[in-house]
């Protein structure tokens, strides 16, 4: 039986950042399955290129570096002729110096019975640690959106039509995560709304998806007990599969969401309502 969703993105040209693994790879495969030609961008170009075969693309791109972003987007525009869809997926939860090592040490000491132990992050977070998380998780979204919109705006039609989907996090709503990460993800939701207002006259829609805990390589090495504790936070008592996040992204990227802009879809099993 033919998949009723196949072809929903036929003819579209899409870019997915941080697409070499996890949620980004699932998004890239889903957009391709629905008919889009997809450029997968990631730090390691070879890993990015391994996600999808030609005529899709895989390119090296560091979203913290404007020159790298602009070069990658120019290469995509050259190869594809246009960009219709951007998925800002690249993000990191933690970076050296952000205080999470001390936070986990405090948690372990508490678990070991040290009543005086504190699980602190902020007092240990260095400027470099703070900036490193925001450089990928927030600034990267801005840089890639700017590059994509410049290309959309330069089209013969003046940049009429397009979709940007930003990957936020349930952590942005619940506050349950590393402080710089939660801050960056909350800001991504603000950026989504501001860009939705700005770009509506061009017919470019900007929306966000907030995943809850999702079974990606981050979780693979963790003991089952830790996964179970995370799963217990959701009403559905499990982690999300990356394909469940990808489905929401494909919807927002498609014409099925033609009246959705500035909106956010939570895919978190009911872990948090907003
Ligand atoms: P992963 O860490 O599995 O994948 C992220 C990818 O982004 C990796 O391939 C990574 O490359 C790449 N990346 C890291 N830094 C950069 C950079 N500077 N430029 C380009 N690419 C980069 O993440 P997930 O799939 O788990 O998460 C994807 C998105 O979903 C993130 O924004 C995350 O915050 C969000 N999210 C994830 C949740 C989860 O439970 N997994 C929950 C809520 C939100 P490398 O491996 O080489 O570093």
PDB file of N, CA, C and O in Angstrom, residues 198-266:
ATOM      1  N   UNK A 198       8.750  38.467  11.671  1.00  0.00           N
ATOM      2  CA  UNK A 198       9.519  39.190  10.667  1.00  0.00           C
ATOM      3  C   UNK A 198       9.339  38.602   9.274  1.00  0.00           C
ATOM      4  O   UNK A 198       9.219  39.335   8.291  1.00  0.00           O
ATOM      5  N   UNK A 199       9.301  37.284   9.190  1.00  0.00           N
ATOM      6  CA  UNK A 199       9.374  36.625   7.874  1.00  0.00           C
ATOM      7  C   UNK A 199       8.013  36.274   7.287  1.00  0.00           C
ATOM      8  O   UNK A 199       7.939  35.845   6.124  1.00  0.00           O
ATOM      9  N   UNK A 200       6.940  36.492   8.045  1.00  0.00           N
ATOM     10  CA  UNK A 200       5.602  36.183   7.517  1.00  0.00           C
ATOM     11  C   UNK A 200       5.319  36.906   6.198  1.00  0.00           C
ATOM     12  O   UNK A 200       4.760  36.300   5.276  1.00  0.00           O
ATOM     13  N   UNK A 201       5.718  38.182   6.061  1.00  0.00           N
ATOM     14  CA  UNK A 201       5.435  38.842   4.770  1.00  0.00           C
ATOM     15  C   UNK A 201       6.105  38.175   3.579  1.00  0.00           C
ATOM     16  O   UNK A 201       5.660  38.340   2.439  1.00  0.00           O
ATOM     17  N   UNK A 202       7.159  37.426   3.825  1.00  0.00           N
ATOM     18  CA  UNK A 202       7.812  36.682   2.738  1.00  0.00           C
ATOM     19  C   UNK A 202       7.200  35.297   2.546  1.00  0.00           C
ATOM     20  O   UNK A 202       7.665  34.526   1.705  1.00  0.00           O
ATOM     21  N   UNK A 203       6.234  34.950   3.382  1.00  0.00           N
ATOM     22  CA  UNK A 203       5.661  33.606   3.287  1.00  0.00           C
ATOM     23  C   UNK A 203       6.565  32.540   3.870  1.00  0.00           C
ATOM     24  O   UNK A 203       6.399  31.356   3.603  1.00  0.00           O
ATOM     25  N   UNK A 204       7.544  32.972   4.685  1.00  0.00           N
ATOM     26  CA  UNK A 204       8.433  32.001   5.339  1.00  0.00           C
ATOM     27  C   UNK A 204       7.884  31.747   6.740  1.00  0.00           C
ATOM     28  O   UNK A 204       7.763  32.680   7.544  1.00  0.00           O
ATOM     29  N   UNK A 205       7.528  30.496   6.998  1.00  0.00           N
ATOM     30  CA  UNK A 205       6.980  30.130   8.303  1.00  0.00           C
ATOM     31  C   UNK A 205       8.112  29.640   9.213  1.00  0.00           C
ATOM     32  O   UNK A 205       9.037  28.973   8.745  1.00  0.00           O
ATOM     33  N   UNK A 206       8.033  30.006  10.478  1.00  0.00           N
ATOM     34  CA  UNK A 206       9.078  29.609  11.445  1.00  0.00           C
ATOM     35  C   UNK A 206       8.391  28.990  12.658  1.00  0.00           C
ATOM     36  O   UNK A 206       7.575  29.650  13.317  1.00  0.00           O
ATOM     37  N   UNK A 207       8.691  27.744  12.916  1.00  0.00           N
ATOM     38  CA  UNK A 207       8.055  27.009  14.010  1.00  0.00           C
ATOM     39  C   UNK A 207       9.105  26.214  14.785  1.00  0.00           C
ATOM     40  O   UNK A 207      10.265  26.134  14.365  1.00  0.00           O
ATOM     41  N   UNK A 208       8.677  25.638  15.892  1.00  0.00           N
ATOM     42  CA  UNK A 208       9.622  24.860  16.718  1.00  0.00           C
ATOM     43  C   UNK A 208       8.990  23.546  17.150  1.00  0.00           C
ATOM     44  O   UNK A 208       7.762  23.433  17.257  1.00  0.00           O
ATOM     45  N   UNK A 209       9.842  22.582  17.402  1.00  0.00           N
ATOM     46  CA  UNK A 209       9.441  21.302  17.999  1.00  0.00           C
ATOM     47  C   UNK A 209      10.236  21.137  19.280  1.00  0.00           C
ATOM     48  O   UNK A 209      11.471  21.287  19.275  1.00  0.00           O
ATOM     49  N   UNK A 210       9.547  20.855  20.371  1.00  0.00           N
ATOM     50  CA  UNK A 210      10.211  20.606  21.654  1.00  0.00           C
ATOM     51  C   UNK A 210      10.198  19.114  21.950  1.00  0.00           C
ATOM     52  O   UNK A 210       9.187  18.584  22.433  1.00  0.00           O
ATOM     53  N   UNK A 211      11.290  18.402  21.671  1.00  0.00           N
ATOM     54  CA  UNK A 211      11.301  16.986  22.062  1.00  0.00           C
ATOM     55  C   UNK A 211      11.417  16.859  23.580  1.00  0.00           C
ATOM     56  O   UNK A 211      11.998  17.714  24.252  1.00  0.00           O
ATOM     57  N   UNK A 212      10.884  15.768  24.095  1.00  0.00           N
ATOM     58  CA  UNK A 212      11.239  15.340  25.444  1.00  0.00           C
ATOM     59  C   UNK A 212      12.437  14.403  25.314  1.00  0.00           C
ATOM     60  O   UNK A 212      13.075  14.323  24.249  1.00  0.00           O
ATOM     61  N   UNK A 213      12.744  13.697  26.384  1.00  0.00           N
ATOM     62  CA  UNK A 213      13.889  12.777  26.347  1.00  0.00           C
ATOM     63  C   UNK A 213      13.717  11.793  25.188  1.00  0.00           C
ATOM     64  O   UNK A 213      12.688  11.134  25.077  1.00  0.00           O
ATOM     65  N   UNK A 214      14.717  11.725  24.349  1.00  0.00           N
ATOM     66  CA  UNK A 214      14.617  10.963  23.096  1.00  0.00           C
ATOM     67  C   UNK A 214      15.784   9.994  23.003  1.00  0.00           C
ATOM     68  O   UNK A 214      16.931  10.355  23.313  1.00  0.00           O
ATOM     69  N   UNK A 215      15.471   8.787  22.578  1.00  0.00           N
ATOM     70  CA  UNK A 215      16.468   7.700  22.528  1.00  0.00           C
ATOM     71  C   UNK A 215      17.491   7.984  21.420  1.00  0.00           C
ATOM     72  O   UNK A 215      17.319   7.569  20.286  1.00  0.00           O
ATOM     73  N   UNK A 216      18.529   8.714  21.757  1.00  0.00           N
ATOM     74  CA  UNK A 216      19.590   9.031  20.798  1.00  0.00           C
ATOM     75  C   UNK A 216      20.912   8.552  21.399  1.00  0.00           C
ATOM     76  O   UNK A 216      20.934   8.035  22.528  1.00  0.00           O
ATOM     77  N   UNK A 217      22.032   8.733  20.674  1.00  0.00           N
ATOM     78  CA  UNK A 217      23.312   8.250  21.205  1.00  0.00           C
ATOM     79  C   UNK A 217      23.655   8.776  22.609  1.00  0.00           C
ATOM     80  O   UNK A 217      24.415   8.125  23.346  1.00  0.00           O
ATOM     81  N   UNK A 218      23.067   9.921  23.008  1.00  0.00           N
ATOM     82  CA  UNK A 218      23.323  10.443  24.360  1.00  0.00           C
ATOM     83  C   UNK A 218      22.922   9.408  25.412  1.00  0.00           C
ATOM     84  O   UNK A 218      23.580   9.248  26.438  1.00  0.00           O
ATOM     85  N   UNK A 219      21.804   8.716  25.144  1.00  0.00           N
ATOM     86  CA  UNK A 219      21.254   7.804  26.141  1.00  0.00           C
ATOM     87  C   UNK A 219      21.835   6.395  26.053  1.00  0.00           C
ATOM     88  O   UNK A 219      21.742   5.633  27.018  1.00  0.00           O
ATOM     89  N   UNK A 220      22.421   6.066  24.896  1.00  0.00           N
ATOM     90  CA  UNK A 220      22.873   4.683  24.671  1.00  0.00           C
ATOM     91  C   UNK A 220      23.765   4.148  25.789  1.00  0.00           C
ATOM     92  O   UNK A 220      23.568   3.011  26.240  1.00  0.00           O
ATOM     93  N   UNK A 221      24.769   4.924  26.267  1.00  0.00           N
ATOM     94  CA  UNK A 221      25.666   4.342  27.274  1.00  0.00           C
ATOM     95  C   UNK A 221      25.093   4.340  28.694  1.00  0.00           C
ATOM     96  O   UNK A 221      25.721   3.776  29.591  1.00  0.00           O
ATOM     97  N   UNK A 222      23.929   4.937  28.892  1.00  0.00           N
ATOM     98  CA  UNK A 222      23.418   5.070  30.262  1.00  0.00           C
ATOM     99  C   UNK A 222      22.789   3.769  30.747  1.00  0.00           C
ATOM    100  O   UNK A 222      22.187   3.022  29.980  1.00  0.00           O
ATOM    101  N   UNK A 223      22.922   3.482  32.046  1.00  0.00           N
ATOM    102  CA  UNK A 223      22.311   2.277  32.606  1.00  0.00           C
ATOM    103  C   UNK A 223      20.788   2.328  32.437  1.00  0.00           C
ATOM    104  O   UNK A 223      20.196   3.413  32.428  1.00  0.00           O
ATOM    105  N   UNK A 224      20.177   1.151  32.343  1.00  0.00           N
ATOM    106  CA  UNK A 224      18.730   1.067  32.153  1.00  0.00           C
ATOM    107  C   UNK A 224      17.998   1.799  33.281  1.00  0.00           C
ATOM    108  O   UNK A 224      16.944   2.419  33.054  1.00  0.00           O
ATOM    109  N   UNK A 225      18.572   1.757  34.496  1.00  0.00           N
ATOM    110  CA  UNK A 225      17.902   2.409  35.635  1.00  0.00           C
ATOM    111  C   UNK A 225      17.771   3.908  35.403  1.00  0.00           C
ATOM    112  O   UNK A 225      16.763   4.526  35.772  1.00  0.00           O
ATOM    113  N   UNK A 226      18.781   4.501  34.767  1.00  0.00           N
ATOM    114  CA  UNK A 226      18.729   5.947  34.485  1.00  0.00           C
ATOM    115  C   UNK A 226      17.672   6.226  33.423  1.00  0.00           C
ATOM    116  O   UNK A 226      16.855   7.139  33.545  1.00  0.00           O
ATOM    117  N   UNK A 227      17.671   5.376  32.377  1.00  0.00           N
ATOM    118  CA  UNK A 227      16.652   5.543  31.329  1.00  0.00           C
ATOM    119  C   UNK A 227      15.246   5.396  31.920  1.00  0.00           C
ATOM    120  O   UNK A 227      14.329   6.139  31.572  1.00  0.00           O
ATOM    121  N   UNK A 228      15.106   4.433  32.827  1.00  0.00           N
ATOM    122  CA  UNK A 228      13.789   4.203  33.438  1.00  0.00           C
ATOM    123  C   UNK A 228      13.352   5.420  34.238  1.00  0.00           C
ATOM    124  O   UNK A 228      12.173   5.799  34.219  1.00  0.00           O
ATOM    125  N   UNK A 229      14.308   6.044  34.925  1.00  0.00           N
ATOM    126  CA  UNK A 229      13.967   7.227  35.735  1.00  0.00           C
ATOM    127  C   UNK A 229      13.536   8.378  34.831  1.00  0.00           C
ATOM    128  O   UNK A 229      12.574   9.096  35.142  1.00  0.00           O
ATOM    129  N   UNK A 230      14.221   8.538  33.714  1.00  0.00           N
ATOM    130  CA  UNK A 230      13.843   9.595  32.765  1.00  0.00           C
ATOM    131  C   UNK A 230      12.475   9.281  32.158  1.00  0.00           C
ATOM    132  O   UNK A 230      11.605  10.148  32.054  1.00  0.00           O
ATOM    133  N   UNK A 231      12.302   8.005  31.795  1.00  0.00           N
ATOM    134  CA  UNK A 231      11.030   7.598  31.176  1.00  0.00           C
ATOM    135  C   UNK A 231       9.856   7.829  32.130  1.00  0.00           C
ATOM    136  O   UNK A 231       8.754   8.167  31.697  1.00  0.00           O
ATOM    137  N   UNK A 232      10.115   7.667  33.414  1.00  0.00           N
ATOM    138  CA  UNK A 232       9.037   7.798  34.399  1.00  0.00           C
ATOM    139  C   UNK A 232       8.471   9.215  34.430  1.00  0.00           C
ATOM    140  O   UNK A 232       7.336   9.435  34.862  1.00  0.00           O
ATOM    141  N   UNK A 233       9.262  10.207  33.958  1.00  0.00           N
ATOM    142  CA  UNK A 233       8.792  11.601  33.929  1.00  0.00           C
ATOM    143  C   UNK A 233       7.691  11.814  32.898  1.00  0.00           C
ATOM    144  O   UNK A 233       6.951  12.785  32.972  1.00  0.00           O
ATOM    145  N   UNK A 234       7.618  10.936  31.890  1.00  0.00           N
ATOM    146  CA  UNK A 234       6.598  11.149  30.852  1.00  0.00           C
ATOM    147  C   UNK A 234       5.351  10.335  31.176  1.00  0.00           C
ATOM    148  O   UNK A 234       5.435   9.275  31.797  1.00  0.00           O
ATOM    149  N   UNK A 235       4.203  10.860  30.739  1.00  0.00           N
ATOM    150  CA  UNK A 235       2.951  10.142  30.995  1.00  0.00           C
ATOM    151  C   UNK A 235       2.934   8.805  30.272  1.00  0.00           C
ATOM    152  O   UNK A 235       2.261   7.874  30.705  1.00  0.00           O
ATOM    153  N   UNK A 236       3.685   8.703  29.174  1.00  0.00           N
ATOM    154  CA  UNK A 236       3.693   7.471  28.381  1.00  0.00           C
ATOM    155  C   UNK A 236       4.777   6.501  28.845  1.00  0.00           C
ATOM    156  O   UNK A 236       4.931   5.415  28.294  1.00  0.00           O
ATOM    157  N   UNK A 237       5.545   6.904  29.861  1.00  0.00           N
ATOM    158  CA  UNK A 237       6.502   6.031  30.551  1.00  0.00           C
ATOM    159  C   UNK A 237       7.547   5.419  29.636  1.00  0.00           C
ATOM    160  O   UNK A 237       7.906   4.245  29.747  1.00  0.00           O
ATOM    161  N   UNK A 238       8.015   6.233  28.692  1.00  0.00           N
ATOM    162  CA  UNK A 238       9.114   5.778  27.832  1.00  0.00           C
ATOM    163  C   UNK A 238       9.786   7.010  27.240  1.00  0.00           C
ATOM    164  O   UNK A 238       9.266   8.140  27.342  1.00  0.00           O
ATOM    165  N   UNK A 239      10.954   6.783  26.629  1.00  0.00           N
ATOM    166  CA  UNK A 239      11.610   7.849  25.883  1.00  0.00           C
ATOM    167  C   UNK A 239      10.972   7.922  24.496  1.00  0.00           C
ATOM    168  O   UNK A 239      10.363   6.960  24.027  1.00  0.00           O
ATOM    169  N   UNK A 240      11.137   9.083  23.844  1.00  0.00           N
ATOM    170  CA  UNK A 240      10.678   9.199  22.457  1.00  0.00           C
ATOM    171  C   UNK A 240      11.646   8.463  21.543  1.00  0.00           C
ATOM    172  O   UNK A 240      12.832   8.326  21.847  1.00  0.00           O
ATOM    173  N   UNK A 241      11.137   8.008  20.410  1.00  0.00           N
ATOM    174  CA  UNK A 241      12.000   7.526  19.333  1.00  0.00           C
ATOM    175  C   UNK A 241      12.278   8.720  18.424  1.00  0.00           C
ATOM    176  O   UNK A 241      11.382   9.551  18.195  1.00  0.00           O
ATOM    177  N   UNK A 242      13.494   8.851  17.892  1.00  0.00           N
ATOM    178  CA  UNK A 242      13.789   9.997  17.019  1.00  0.00           C
ATOM    179  C   UNK A 242      12.775  10.171  15.880  1.00  0.00           C
ATOM    180  O   UNK A 242      12.472  11.301  15.490  1.00  0.00           O
ATOM    181  N   UNK A 243      12.207   9.077  15.368  1.00  0.00           N
ATOM    182  CA  UNK A 243      11.224   9.189  14.274  1.00  0.00           C
ATOM    183  C   UNK A 243       9.970   9.931  14.720  1.00  0.00           C
ATOM    184  O   UNK A 243       9.278  10.545  13.892  1.00  0.00           O
ATOM    185  N   UNK A 244       9.660   9.873  16.015  1.00  0.00           N
ATOM    186  CA  UNK A 244       8.458  10.567  16.491  1.00  0.00           C
ATOM    187  C   UNK A 244       8.670  12.073  16.488  1.00  0.00           C
ATOM    188  O   UNK A 244       7.733  12.846  16.285  1.00  0.00           O
ATOM    189  N   UNK A 245       9.912  12.507  16.712  1.00  0.00           N
ATOM    190  CA  UNK A 245      10.242  13.938  16.598  1.00  0.00           C
ATOM    191  C   UNK A 245      10.255  14.321  15.117  1.00  0.00           C
ATOM    192  O   UNK A 245       9.718  15.365  14.716  1.00  0.00           O
ATOM    193  N   UNK A 246      10.831  13.446  14.294  1.00  0.00           N
ATOM    194  CA  UNK A 246      10.945  13.732  12.860  1.00  0.00           C
ATOM    195  C   UNK A 246       9.573  13.920  12.219  1.00  0.00           C
ATOM    196  O   UNK A 246       9.407  14.762  11.323  1.00  0.00           O
ATOM    197  N   UNK A 247       8.585  13.162  12.683  1.00  0.00           N
ATOM    198  CA  UNK A 247       7.238  13.295  12.114  1.00  0.00           C
ATOM    199  C   UNK A 247       6.668  14.685  12.333  1.00  0.00           C
ATOM    200  O   UNK A 247       6.037  15.269  11.438  1.00  0.00           O
ATOM    201  N   UNK A 248       6.889  15.230  13.524  1.00  0.00           N
ATOM    202  CA  UNK A 248       6.387  16.581  13.813  1.00  0.00           C
ATOM    203  C   UNK A 248       7.123  17.617  12.969  1.00  0.00           C
ATOM    204  O   UNK A 248       6.523  18.590  12.490  1.00  0.00           O
ATOM    205  N   UNK A 249       8.416  17.406  12.767  1.00  0.00           N
ATOM    206  CA  UNK A 249       9.210  18.334  11.946  1.00  0.00           C
ATOM    207  C   UNK A 249       8.713  18.305  10.495  1.00  0.00           C
ATOM    208  O   UNK A 249       8.530  19.354   9.864  1.00  0.00           O
ATOM    209  N   UNK A 250       8.480  17.093   9.977  1.00  0.00           N
ATOM    210  CA  UNK A 250       8.020  16.979   8.583  1.00  0.00           C
ATOM    211  C   UNK A 250       6.680  17.671   8.404  1.00  0.00           C
ATOM    212  O   UNK A 250       6.445  18.352   7.390  1.00  0.00           O
ATOM    213  N   UNK A 251       5.805  17.532   9.369  1.00  0.00           N
ATOM    214  CA  UNK A 251       4.509  18.232   9.305  1.00  0.00           C
ATOM    215  C   UNK A 251       4.716  19.744   9.210  1.00  0.00           C
ATOM    216  O   UNK A 251       4.169  20.409   8.314  1.00  0.00           O
ATOM    217  N   UNK A 252       5.527  20.296  10.108  1.00  0.00           N
ATOM    218  CA  UNK A 252       5.725  21.759  10.121  1.00  0.00           C
ATOM    219  C   UNK A 252       6.432  22.241   8.858  1.00  0.00           C
ATOM    220  O   UNK A 252       6.227  23.379   8.421  1.00  0.00           O
ATOM    221  N   UNK A 253       7.252  21.389   8.262  1.00  0.00           N
ATOM    222  CA  UNK A 253       7.966  21.772   7.037  1.00  0.00           C
ATOM    223  C   UNK A 253       7.047  21.728   5.816  1.00  0.00           C
ATOM    224  O   UNK A 253       7.348  22.337   4.791  1.00  0.00           O
ATOM    225  N   UNK A 254       5.937  21.017   5.931  1.00  0.00           N
ATOM    226  CA  UNK A 254       5.089  20.748   4.755  1.00  0.00           C
ATOM    227  C   UNK A 254       3.944  21.743   4.642  1.00  0.00           C
ATOM    228  O   UNK A 254       3.617  22.480   5.587  1.00  0.00           O
ATOM    229  N   UNK A 255       3.266  21.688   3.499  1.00  0.00           N
ATOM    230  CA  UNK A 255       2.102  22.554   3.277  1.00  0.00           C
ATOM    231  C   UNK A 255       0.932  22.170   4.171  1.00  0.00           C
ATOM    232  O   UNK A 255      -0.011  22.953   4.320  1.00  0.00           O
ATOM    233  N   UNK A 256       0.974  20.986   4.794  1.00  0.00           N
ATOM    234  CA  UNK A 256      -0.079  20.648   5.762  1.00  0.00           C
ATOM    235  C   UNK A 256      -0.092  21.637   6.919  1.00  0.00           C
ATOM    236  O   UNK A 256      -1.110  21.799   7.597  1.00  0.00           O
ATOM    237  N   UNK A 257       1.057  22.296   7.154  1.00  0.00           N
ATOM    238  CA  UNK A 257       1.154  23.278   8.247  1.00  0.00           C
ATOM    239  C   UNK A 257       1.150  24.703   7.690  1.00  0.00           C
ATOM    240  O   UNK A 257       1.736  25.610   8.278  1.00  0.00           O
ATOM    241  N   UNK A 258       0.455  24.900   6.571  1.00  0.00           N
ATOM    242  CA  UNK A 258       0.534  26.193   5.870  1.00  0.00           C
ATOM    243  C   UNK A 258       0.012  27.371   6.693  1.00  0.00           C
ATOM    244  O   UNK A 258       0.325  28.520   6.387  1.00  0.00           O
ATOM    245  N   UNK A 259      -0.770  27.112   7.739  1.00  0.00           N
ATOM    246  CA  UNK A 259      -1.265  28.226   8.573  1.00  0.00           C
ATOM    247  C   UNK A 259      -0.600  28.225   9.949  1.00  0.00           C
ATOM    248  O   UNK A 259      -1.031  28.929  10.858  1.00  0.00           O
ATOM    249  N   UNK A 260       0.460  27.462  10.103  1.00  0.00           N
ATOM    250  CA  UNK A 260       1.174  27.404  11.386  1.00  0.00           C
ATOM    251  C   UNK A 260       2.463  28.204  11.285  1.00  0.00           C
ATOM    252  O   UNK A 260       3.341  27.881  10.461  1.00  0.00           O
ATOM    253  N   UNK A 261       2.581  29.249  12.059  1.00  0.00           N
ATOM    254  CA  UNK A 261       3.871  29.943  12.180  1.00  0.00           C
ATOM    255  C   UNK A 261       3.989  30.543  13.572  1.00  0.00           C
ATOM    256  O   UNK A 261       2.984  30.925  14.185  1.00  0.00           O
ATOM    257  N   UNK A 262       5.214  30.544  14.090  1.00  0.00           N
ATOM    258  CA  UNK A 262       5.450  31.010  15.459  1.00  0.00           C
ATOM    259  C   UNK A 262       4.978  30.008  16.495  1.00  0.00           C
ATOM    260  O   UNK A 262       4.929  30.310  17.683  1.00  0.00           O
ATOM    261  N   UNK A 263       4.653  28.804  16.058  1.00  0.00           N
ATOM    262  CA  UNK A 263       4.070  27.829  16.982  1.00  0.00           C
ATOM    263  C   UNK A 263       5.114  26.805  17.439  1.00  0.00           C
ATOM    264  O   UNK A 263       6.195  26.703  16.861  1.00  0.00           O
ATOM    265  N   UNK A 264       4.737  26.068  18.451  1.00  0.00           N
ATOM    266  CA  UNK A 264       5.622  25.039  19.002  1.00  0.00           C
ATOM    267  C   UNK A 264       4.828  23.760  19.209  1.00  0.00           C
ATOM    268  O   UNK A 264       3.719  23.812  19.746  1.00  0.00           O
ATOM    269  N   UNK A 265       5.385  22.657  18.771  1.00  0.00           N
ATOM    270  CA  UNK A 265       4.774  21.349  19.045  1.00  0.00           C
ATOM    271  C   UNK A 265       5.641  20.637  20.077  1.00  0.00           C
ATOM    272  O   UNK A 265       6.846  20.470  19.878  1.00  0.00           O
ATOM    273  N   UNK A 266       5.024  20.251  21.185  1.00  0.00           N
ATOM    274  CA  UNK A 266       5.736  19.457  22.187  1.00  0.00           C
ATOM    275  C   UNK A 266       5.597  17.979  21.856  1.00  0.00           C
ATOM    276  O   UNK A 266       4.483  17.491  21.683  1.00  0.00           O
TER     277      UNK A 266
END
